[in-house]
């Protein structure tokens, strides 16, 4: 004869198995979505300064200032299995000392039900655009790209790069410390 605890354990294990199967089924219904959206961006104001880095070395490094325009409609990415999007703008460039440099300049969290249309004009960066040397002045191949991480209710966490990039060049001369 089975005890009460034995029966409760059986019911709990069966319920857990059914919930796992349902969660996997939910994941499969959206697993093959591409999560892509068109992105348009542009830069408006470009400034590069040579300022001291207040770390241990106290050498001067490049600091870039940009303002950007960004348009993207991310509503098509949302479905019943998407909880939120973590959207971020990155700049990628190459210098003599580093083959690949990537800097996150701006980010935003968009929850389901919020406005997922991004339409920004002359927006300032949220984070500093530091280079660990003098690789920004005169750099002609800096690429801006918008990416996002899809946070689902169930399933994998895909990292998607948006359709659309913008390439720009920093000025050949440093700007003085006063704007």
PDB file of C-alpha atoms in Angstrom:
ATOM      1  CA  UNK A   1       0.000   0.000   0.000  1.00  0.00           C
ATOM      2  CA  UNK A   2       1.274   3.463  -0.887  1.00  0.00           C
ATOM      3  CA  UNK A   3       1.574   6.135   1.738  1.00  0.00           C
ATOM      4  CA  UNK A   4       0.326   9.691   1.367  1.00  0.00           C
ATOM      5  CA  UNK A   5       3.883  11.003   0.781  1.00  0.00           C
ATOM      6  CA  UNK A   6       4.525   8.413  -1.913  1.00  0.00           C
ATOM      7  CA  UNK A   7       1.342   9.412  -3.776  1.00  0.00           C
ATOM      8  CA  UNK A   8       2.129  13.131  -3.392  1.00  0.00           C
ATOM      9  CA  UNK A   9       5.618  12.510  -4.802  1.00  0.00           C
ATOM     10  CA  UNK A  10       4.165  10.672  -7.810  1.00  0.00           C
ATOM     11  CA  UNK A  11       1.694  13.479  -8.534  1.00  0.00           C
ATOM     12  CA  UNK A  12       4.422  16.105  -8.152  1.00  0.00           C
ATOM     13  CA  UNK A  13       6.811  14.241 -10.506  1.00  0.00           C
ATOM     14  CA  UNK A  14       4.061  13.758 -13.109  1.00  0.00           C
ATOM     15  CA  UNK A  15       3.078  17.456 -12.898  1.00  0.00           C
ATOM     16  CA  UNK A  16       6.696  18.516 -13.271  1.00  0.00           C
ATOM     17  CA  UNK A  17       7.137  16.278 -16.342  1.00  0.00           C
ATOM     18  CA  UNK A  18       3.992  17.687 -17.981  1.00  0.00           C
ATOM     19  CA  UNK A  19       5.106  21.271 -17.271  1.00  0.00           C
ATOM     20  CA  UNK A  20       8.551  20.565 -18.769  1.00  0.00           C
ATOM     21  CA  UNK A  21       6.950  19.103 -21.901  1.00  0.00           C
ATOM     22  CA  UNK A  22       4.610  22.102 -22.238  1.00  0.00           C
ATOM     23  CA  UNK A  23       7.502  24.536 -21.785  1.00  0.00           C
ATOM     24  CA  UNK A  24       9.491  22.736 -24.478  1.00  0.00           C
ATOM     25  CA  UNK A  25       6.447  22.865 -26.766  1.00  0.00           C
ATOM     26  CA  UNK A  26       6.152  26.605 -26.144  1.00  0.00           C
ATOM     27  CA  UNK A  27       9.822  27.035 -27.011  1.00  0.00           C
ATOM     28  CA  UNK A  28       9.379  25.109 -30.286  1.00  0.00           C
ATOM     29  CA  UNK A  29       6.560  27.390 -31.486  1.00  0.00           C
ATOM     30  CA  UNK A  30       8.937  30.385 -31.708  1.00  0.00           C
ATOM     31  CA  UNK A  31      12.357  28.699 -31.971  1.00  0.00           C
ATOM     32  CA  UNK A  32      12.770  29.349 -35.682  1.00  0.00           C
ATOM     33  CA  UNK A  33      11.755  33.031 -35.785  1.00  0.00           C
ATOM     34  CA  UNK A  34      14.494  35.227 -37.252  1.00  0.00           C
ATOM     35  CA  UNK A  35      13.937  38.248 -34.918  1.00  0.00           C
ATOM     36  CA  UNK A  36      15.208  40.699 -37.562  1.00  0.00           C
ATOM     37  CA  UNK A  37      14.132  44.291 -38.123  1.00  0.00           C
ATOM     38  CA  UNK A  38      15.414  47.056 -40.400  1.00  0.00           C
ATOM     39  CA  UNK A  39      17.526  49.766 -38.758  1.00  0.00           C
ATOM     40  CA  UNK A  40      18.499  53.196 -40.077  1.00  0.00           C
ATOM     41  CA  UNK A  41      21.147  55.298 -38.368  1.00  0.00           C
ATOM     42  CA  UNK A  42      23.298  58.310 -39.046  1.00  0.00           C
ATOM     43  CA  UNK A  43      25.838  60.465 -37.202  1.00  0.00           C
ATOM     44  CA  UNK A  44      25.372  64.192 -36.836  1.00  0.00           C
ATOM     45  CA  UNK A  45      28.207  65.626 -34.741  1.00  0.00           C
ATOM     46  CA  UNK A  46      31.675  64.084 -34.511  1.00  0.00           C
ATOM     47  CA  UNK A  47      34.363  65.348 -32.123  1.00  0.00           C
ATOM     48  CA  UNK A  48      37.557  63.707 -30.900  1.00  0.00           C
ATOM     49  CA  UNK A  49      39.621  64.971 -27.967  1.00  0.00           C
ATOM     50  CA  UNK A  50      42.910  63.880 -26.452  1.00  0.00           C
ATOM     51  CA  UNK A  51      42.365  63.855 -22.691  1.00  0.00           C
ATOM     52  CA  UNK A  52      44.278  62.382 -19.754  1.00  0.00           C
ATOM     53  CA  UNK A  53      43.190  58.997 -18.500  1.00  0.00           C
ATOM     54  CA  UNK A  54      43.079  59.240 -14.719  1.00  0.00           C
ATOM     55  CA  UNK A  55      44.201  55.702 -14.128  1.00  0.00           C
ATOM     56  CA  UNK A  56      47.644  54.606 -12.972  1.00  0.00           C
ATOM     57  CA  UNK A  57      49.435  55.522 -16.213  1.00  0.00           C
ATOM     58  CA  UNK A  58      48.127  59.113 -16.604  1.00  0.00           C
ATOM     59  CA  UNK A  59      48.783  59.046 -20.346  1.00  0.00           C
ATOM     60  CA  UNK A  60      46.484  60.796 -22.801  1.00  0.00           C
ATOM     61  CA  UNK A  61      43.882  58.777 -24.671  1.00  0.00           C
ATOM     62  CA  UNK A  62      41.312  59.609 -27.324  1.00  0.00           C
ATOM     63  CA  UNK A  63      37.749  60.391 -26.280  1.00  0.00           C
ATOM     64  CA  UNK A  64      35.127  60.552 -29.012  1.00  0.00           C
ATOM     65  CA  UNK A  65      31.862  62.465 -28.846  1.00  0.00           C
ATOM     66  CA  UNK A  66      29.109  61.690 -31.324  1.00  0.00           C
ATOM     67  CA  UNK A  67      25.448  62.477 -31.727  1.00  0.00           C
ATOM     68  CA  UNK A  68      23.415  60.011 -33.731  1.00  0.00           C
ATOM     69  CA  UNK A  69      20.045  59.542 -35.390  1.00  0.00           C
ATOM     70  CA  UNK A  70      18.399  56.138 -34.993  1.00  0.00           C
ATOM     71  CA  UNK A  71      15.199  54.738 -36.495  1.00  0.00           C
ATOM     72  CA  UNK A  72      14.000  51.171 -35.970  1.00  0.00           C
ATOM     73  CA  UNK A  73      10.619  49.499 -35.591  1.00  0.00           C
ATOM     74  CA  UNK A  74      11.096  46.489 -33.312  1.00  0.00           C
ATOM     75  CA  UNK A  75       7.391  45.648 -32.918  1.00  0.00           C
ATOM     76  CA  UNK A  76       7.684  42.727 -35.363  1.00  0.00           C
ATOM     77  CA  UNK A  77      10.116  40.968 -33.001  1.00  0.00           C
ATOM     78  CA  UNK A  78       7.623  40.750 -30.159  1.00  0.00           C
ATOM     79  CA  UNK A  79       5.413  37.668 -29.951  1.00  0.00           C
ATOM     80  CA  UNK A  80       3.824  35.834 -27.058  1.00  0.00           C
ATOM     81  CA  UNK A  81       7.165  34.258 -26.067  1.00  0.00           C
ATOM     82  CA  UNK A  82       9.254  37.483 -25.965  1.00  0.00           C
ATOM     83  CA  UNK A  83       9.420  39.022 -22.505  1.00  0.00           C
ATOM     84  CA  UNK A  84      11.744  41.921 -23.324  1.00  0.00           C
ATOM     85  CA  UNK A  85      14.487  43.169 -25.619  1.00  0.00           C
ATOM     86  CA  UNK A  86      17.860  44.487 -24.522  1.00  0.00           C
ATOM     87  CA  UNK A  87      18.835  46.877 -27.340  1.00  0.00           C
ATOM     88  CA  UNK A  88      22.349  48.330 -27.628  1.00  0.00           C
ATOM     89  CA  UNK A  89      24.312  50.466 -30.095  1.00  0.00           C
ATOM     90  CA  UNK A  90      27.949  49.503 -30.641  1.00  0.00           C
ATOM     91  CA  UNK A  91      30.844  51.112 -32.465  1.00  0.00           C
ATOM     92  CA  UNK A  92      33.427  48.814 -33.999  1.00  0.00           C
ATOM     93  CA  UNK A  93      36.755  49.978 -35.389  1.00  0.00           C
ATOM     94  CA  UNK A  94      40.325  48.888 -36.018  1.00  0.00           C
ATOM     95  CA  UNK A  95      43.541  50.506 -34.758  1.00  0.00           C
ATOM     96  CA  UNK A  96      47.241  49.791 -35.153  1.00  0.00           C
ATOM     97  CA  UNK A  97      47.428  48.191 -31.713  1.00  0.00           C
ATOM     98  CA  UNK A  98      44.120  46.258 -31.771  1.00  0.00           C
ATOM     99  CA  UNK A  99      42.544  44.364 -34.636  1.00  0.00           C
ATOM    100  CA  UNK A 100      39.006  44.632 -33.218  1.00  0.00           C
ATOM    101  CA  UNK A 101      37.703  47.353 -30.887  1.00  0.00           C
ATOM    102  CA  UNK A 102      34.062  47.322 -29.807  1.00  0.00           C
ATOM    103  CA  UNK A 103      32.461  49.969 -27.620  1.00  0.00           C
ATOM    104  CA  UNK A 104      28.855  50.027 -26.392  1.00  0.00           C
ATOM    105  CA  UNK A 105      27.633  53.619 -26.727  1.00  0.00           C
ATOM    106  CA  UNK A 106      23.936  53.390 -25.843  1.00  0.00           C
ATOM    107  CA  UNK A 107      21.441  50.821 -24.582  1.00  0.00           C
ATOM    108  CA  UNK A 108      17.759  50.467 -23.742  1.00  0.00           C
ATOM    109  CA  UNK A 109      15.458  47.802 -22.299  1.00  0.00           C
ATOM    110  CA  UNK A 110      12.104  47.453 -24.058  1.00  0.00           C
ATOM    111  CA  UNK A 111       9.486  45.376 -22.248  1.00  0.00           C
ATOM    112  CA  UNK A 112       6.539  43.697 -23.930  1.00  0.00           C
ATOM    113  CA  UNK A 113       3.708  46.198 -24.236  1.00  0.00           C
ATOM    114  CA  UNK A 114       5.995  49.240 -24.324  1.00  0.00           C
ATOM    115  CA  UNK A 115       6.578  51.350 -27.422  1.00  0.00           C
ATOM    116  CA  UNK A 116       9.115  49.429 -29.531  1.00  0.00           C
ATOM    117  CA  UNK A 117       9.528  52.102 -32.202  1.00  0.00           C
ATOM    118  CA  UNK A 118      12.885  53.841 -31.838  1.00  0.00           C
ATOM    119  CA  UNK A 119      12.975  57.278 -33.461  1.00  0.00           C
ATOM    120  CA  UNK A 120      15.779  59.399 -32.042  1.00  0.00           C
ATOM    121  CA  UNK A 121      17.288  62.558 -33.539  1.00  0.00           C
ATOM    122  CA  UNK A 122      20.614  64.088 -32.451  1.00  0.00           C
ATOM    123  CA  UNK A 123      20.859  61.701 -29.517  1.00  0.00           C
ATOM    124  CA  UNK A 124      23.943  61.783 -27.293  1.00  0.00           C
ATOM    125  CA  UNK A 125      25.711  58.585 -26.340  1.00  0.00           C
ATOM    126  CA  UNK A 126      24.931  57.127 -22.943  1.00  0.00           C
ATOM    127  CA  UNK A 127      28.470  55.839 -22.318  1.00  0.00           C
ATOM    128  CA  UNK A 128      31.912  57.325 -23.010  1.00  0.00           C
ATOM    129  CA  UNK A 129      33.616  56.494 -26.302  1.00  0.00           C
ATOM    130  CA  UNK A 130      37.147  55.901 -24.960  1.00  0.00           C
ATOM    131  CA  UNK A 131      40.021  54.442 -26.921  1.00  0.00           C
ATOM    132  CA  UNK A 132      42.969  52.937 -25.061  1.00  0.00           C
ATOM    133  CA  UNK A 133      45.426  55.021 -27.062  1.00  0.00           C
ATOM    134  CA  UNK A 134      45.163  57.376 -29.997  1.00  0.00           C
ATOM    135  CA  UNK A 135      43.098  55.271 -32.391  1.00  0.00           C
ATOM    136  CA  UNK A 136      40.098  57.576 -32.883  1.00  0.00           C
ATOM    137  CA  UNK A 137      41.716  60.671 -34.425  1.00  0.00           C
ATOM    138  CA  UNK A 138      41.444  60.362 -38.198  1.00  0.00           C
ATOM    139  CA  UNK A 139      39.966  56.851 -38.033  1.00  0.00           C
ATOM    140  CA  UNK A 140      37.968  56.515 -41.251  1.00  0.00           C
ATOM    141  CA  UNK A 141      36.315  53.173 -40.619  1.00  0.00           C
ATOM    142  CA  UNK A 142      34.149  53.311 -37.482  1.00  0.00           C
ATOM    143  CA  UNK A 143      30.990  51.234 -37.889  1.00  0.00           C
ATOM    144  CA  UNK A 144      27.830  51.761 -35.830  1.00  0.00           C
ATOM    145  CA  UNK A 145      25.457  48.830 -35.503  1.00  0.00           C
ATOM    146  CA  UNK A 146      22.322  48.197 -33.472  1.00  0.00           C
ATOM    147  CA  UNK A 147      21.964  44.784 -31.836  1.00  0.00           C
ATOM    148  CA  UNK A 148      19.523  43.234 -29.406  1.00  0.00           C
ATOM    149  CA  UNK A 149      19.190  40.267 -27.105  1.00  0.00           C
ATOM    150  CA  UNK A 150      15.781  38.630 -27.103  1.00  0.00           C
ATOM    151  CA  UNK A 151      14.738  37.578 -23.588  1.00  0.00           C
ATOM    152  CA  UNK A 152      12.038  34.892 -23.991  1.00  0.00           C
ATOM    153  CA  UNK A 153       9.673  33.314 -21.504  1.00  0.00           C
ATOM    154  CA  UNK A 154      11.025  29.892 -22.519  1.00  0.00           C
ATOM    155  CA  UNK A 155      13.914  29.012 -24.788  1.00  0.00           C
ATOM    156  CA  UNK A 156      17.290  30.247 -25.923  1.00  0.00           C
ATOM    157  CA  UNK A 157      18.635  33.804 -25.625  1.00  0.00           C
ATOM    158  CA  UNK A 158      19.497  34.849 -29.195  1.00  0.00           C
ATOM    159  CA  UNK A 159      21.806  37.791 -29.889  1.00  0.00           C
ATOM    160  CA  UNK A 160      20.714  39.525 -33.108  1.00  0.00           C
ATOM    161  CA  UNK A 161      22.457  42.217 -35.165  1.00  0.00           C
ATOM    162  CA  UNK A 162      20.025  44.561 -36.887  1.00  0.00           C
ATOM    163  CA  UNK A 163      19.808  45.010 -40.647  1.00  0.00           C
ATOM    164  CA  UNK A 164      21.637  48.270 -41.261  1.00  0.00           C
ATOM    165  CA  UNK A 165      24.959  49.785 -40.330  1.00  0.00           C
ATOM    166  CA  UNK A 166      26.519  53.218 -40.556  1.00  0.00           C
ATOM    167  CA  UNK A 167      30.201  53.856 -41.294  1.00  0.00           C
ATOM    168  CA  UNK A 168      31.730  57.217 -40.394  1.00  0.00           C
ATOM    169  CA  UNK A 169      35.127  58.884 -39.945  1.00  0.00           C
ATOM    170  CA  UNK A 170      36.407  60.898 -37.012  1.00  0.00           C
ATOM    171  CA  UNK A 171      38.047  64.286 -37.720  1.00  0.00           C
ATOM    172  CA  UNK A 172      41.778  64.498 -38.471  1.00  0.00           C
ATOM    173  CA  UNK A 173      42.365  67.060 -35.694  1.00  0.00           C
ATOM    174  CA  UNK A 174      41.684  67.100 -31.975  1.00  0.00           C
ATOM    175  CA  UNK A 175      39.211  69.651 -30.708  1.00  0.00           C
ATOM    176  CA  UNK A 176      40.303  71.929 -27.897  1.00  0.00           C
ATOM    177  CA  UNK A 177      39.039  71.124 -24.416  1.00  0.00           C
ATOM    178  CA  UNK A 178      36.361  73.817 -24.613  1.00  0.00           C
ATOM    179  CA  UNK A 179      33.259  73.230 -26.698  1.00  0.00           C
TER     180      UNK A 179
END
